[in-house]
Amino acid sequence: MEPKQIPVGTKRLNVVDVGTGPVILLGHGFPLSHAMWKYQIDGLANRFRIVAADLPGFGASPASQTPISMRGLADTLAGLLDAMGVTEPVAYCGLSMGGYVGWQFWKHHRDRLSHLIACDTRAAGDTEQVKRARNISAQSVMKTGANPVADSMVQKLFHDSDSASKQTIVGEVHRIIAQTDPASIATGQLAMAERPDATPWLSEIEIPTLFVVGEFDEITTPEEMKGNADLVSGSRFIQIENAGHMAPLENHVQFNWELMKFLDA
Ligand code: MLT
């Protein structure tokens, strides 16, 4: 399925829109693109309408002319649904940075949500130490370019990134990161550093919510996600086997199964 370019206000988003049925809106991680959802696009479009957008500055979506924020990205995705004529509530599934956008989507557009899926993400904001590290990395990527970022990130994103069975997906994710404009990587880091702590919102979430995390995720650990899940009444918490932070790519069979089970329940 070829992505199409859809105008959303002053922005233009590169979007895959495939399948029929209840809508699943997918929000990718940092600094990735809709391509990280390739197994969900392929595997779920026979039951659902999958809408997978590249956020501004990532994949094939042009960068925003104004500074981005997690709130702004959520507003842009709501604008995308308007532009596509999607009026019914959708299931939002966001990974890591896409999850940060998901909390904002719930906070500011909750009537548009039927389900929330928080995937390898966290509700807490950054510590001062993490904010400082993001500032340093935003400066350094402008000097080094994206390739060194790709080299170091793939080691952290995947569990067992050197294993032969993961070489294809590790290579694909490396390529996505290496092709990202360094300015978008820097802007993304600074936007994530500014995001608010969404933890106080968790106890107010009343829609069906799934927390799903790779059992070996070292960036957003199962322990931290379980702690978040415990604050959302009636939520479900699932660990994906043999997976790190890229659970939807590393074990798509279990991931898609859990997602379908949750949405069918
Ligand atoms: C991601 O995968 O989106 C990043 O790990 C998020 C972050 O840097 O906090």
PDB file of C-alpha atoms and ligand atoms in Angstrom, residues 28-32 95-98 100 120 122 126 134 153 157 189 192 195 219 245-246, ligand 1:
ATOM      1  CA  HIS A  28       5.586   5.872  15.707  1.00  0.00           C
ATOM      2  CA  GLY A  29       8.590   6.111  18.005  1.00  0.00           C
ATOM      3  CA  PHE A  30      11.584   8.453  17.798  1.00  0.00           C
ATOM      4  CA  PRO A  31      13.208   9.052  15.340  1.00  0.00           C
ATOM      5  CA  LEU A  32      11.339   6.571  13.198  1.00  0.00           C
ATOM      6  CA  LEU A  95       5.117   3.498  20.753  1.00  0.00           C
ATOM      7  CA  SER A  96       7.469   5.405  23.052  1.00  0.00           C
ATOM      8  CA  MET A  97       7.391   8.985  21.661  1.00  0.00           C
ATOM      9  CA  GLY A  98       4.160   7.942  19.956  1.00  0.00           C
ATOM     10  CA  TYR A 100       3.841  10.452  24.796  1.00  0.00           C
ATOM     11  CA  ASP A 120       6.927   0.584  25.163  1.00  0.00           C
ATOM     12  CA  ARG A 122       6.078   5.881  29.924  1.00  0.00           C
ATOM     13  CA  ASP A 126      12.072  13.541  31.839  1.00  0.00           C
ATOM     14  CA  ARG A 134      18.698  15.410  25.247  1.00  0.00           C
ATOM     15  CA  MET A 153      20.198   3.684  18.918  1.00  0.00           C
ATOM     16  CA  LEU A 157      16.073  -0.301  20.730  1.00  0.00           C
ATOM     17  CA  GLN A 189      14.699  15.557  21.462  1.00  0.00           C
ATOM     18  CA  MET A 192      10.302  15.292  24.331  1.00  0.00           C
ATOM     19  CA  ARG A 195       6.685  17.130  27.703  1.00  0.00           C
ATOM     20  CA  ILE A 219      14.348   2.045  27.725  1.00  0.00           C
ATOM     21  CA  HIS A 245      11.772  -1.561  22.881  1.00  0.00           C
ATOM     22  CA  MET A 246      10.696  -2.417  19.312  1.00  0.00           C
TER      23      MET A 246
HETATM   24  C1  MLT B   1      11.405   6.385  21.337  1.00  0.00           C
HETATM   25  O1  MLT B   1      11.595   5.196  21.064  1.00  0.00           O
HETATM   26  O2  MLT B   1      10.472   7.031  20.836  1.00  0.00           O
HETATM   27  C2  MLT B   1      12.371   7.065  22.287  1.00  0.00           C
HETATM   28  O3  MLT B   1      13.088   6.107  23.000  1.00  0.00           O
HETATM   29  C3  MLT B   1      11.636   7.987  23.212  1.00  0.00           C
HETATM   30  C4  MLT B   1      12.549   8.755  24.122  1.00  0.00           C
HETATM   31  O4  MLT B   1      13.675   9.106  23.726  1.00  0.00           O
HETATM   32  O5  MLT B   1      12.118   9.081  25.241  1.00  0.00           O
END
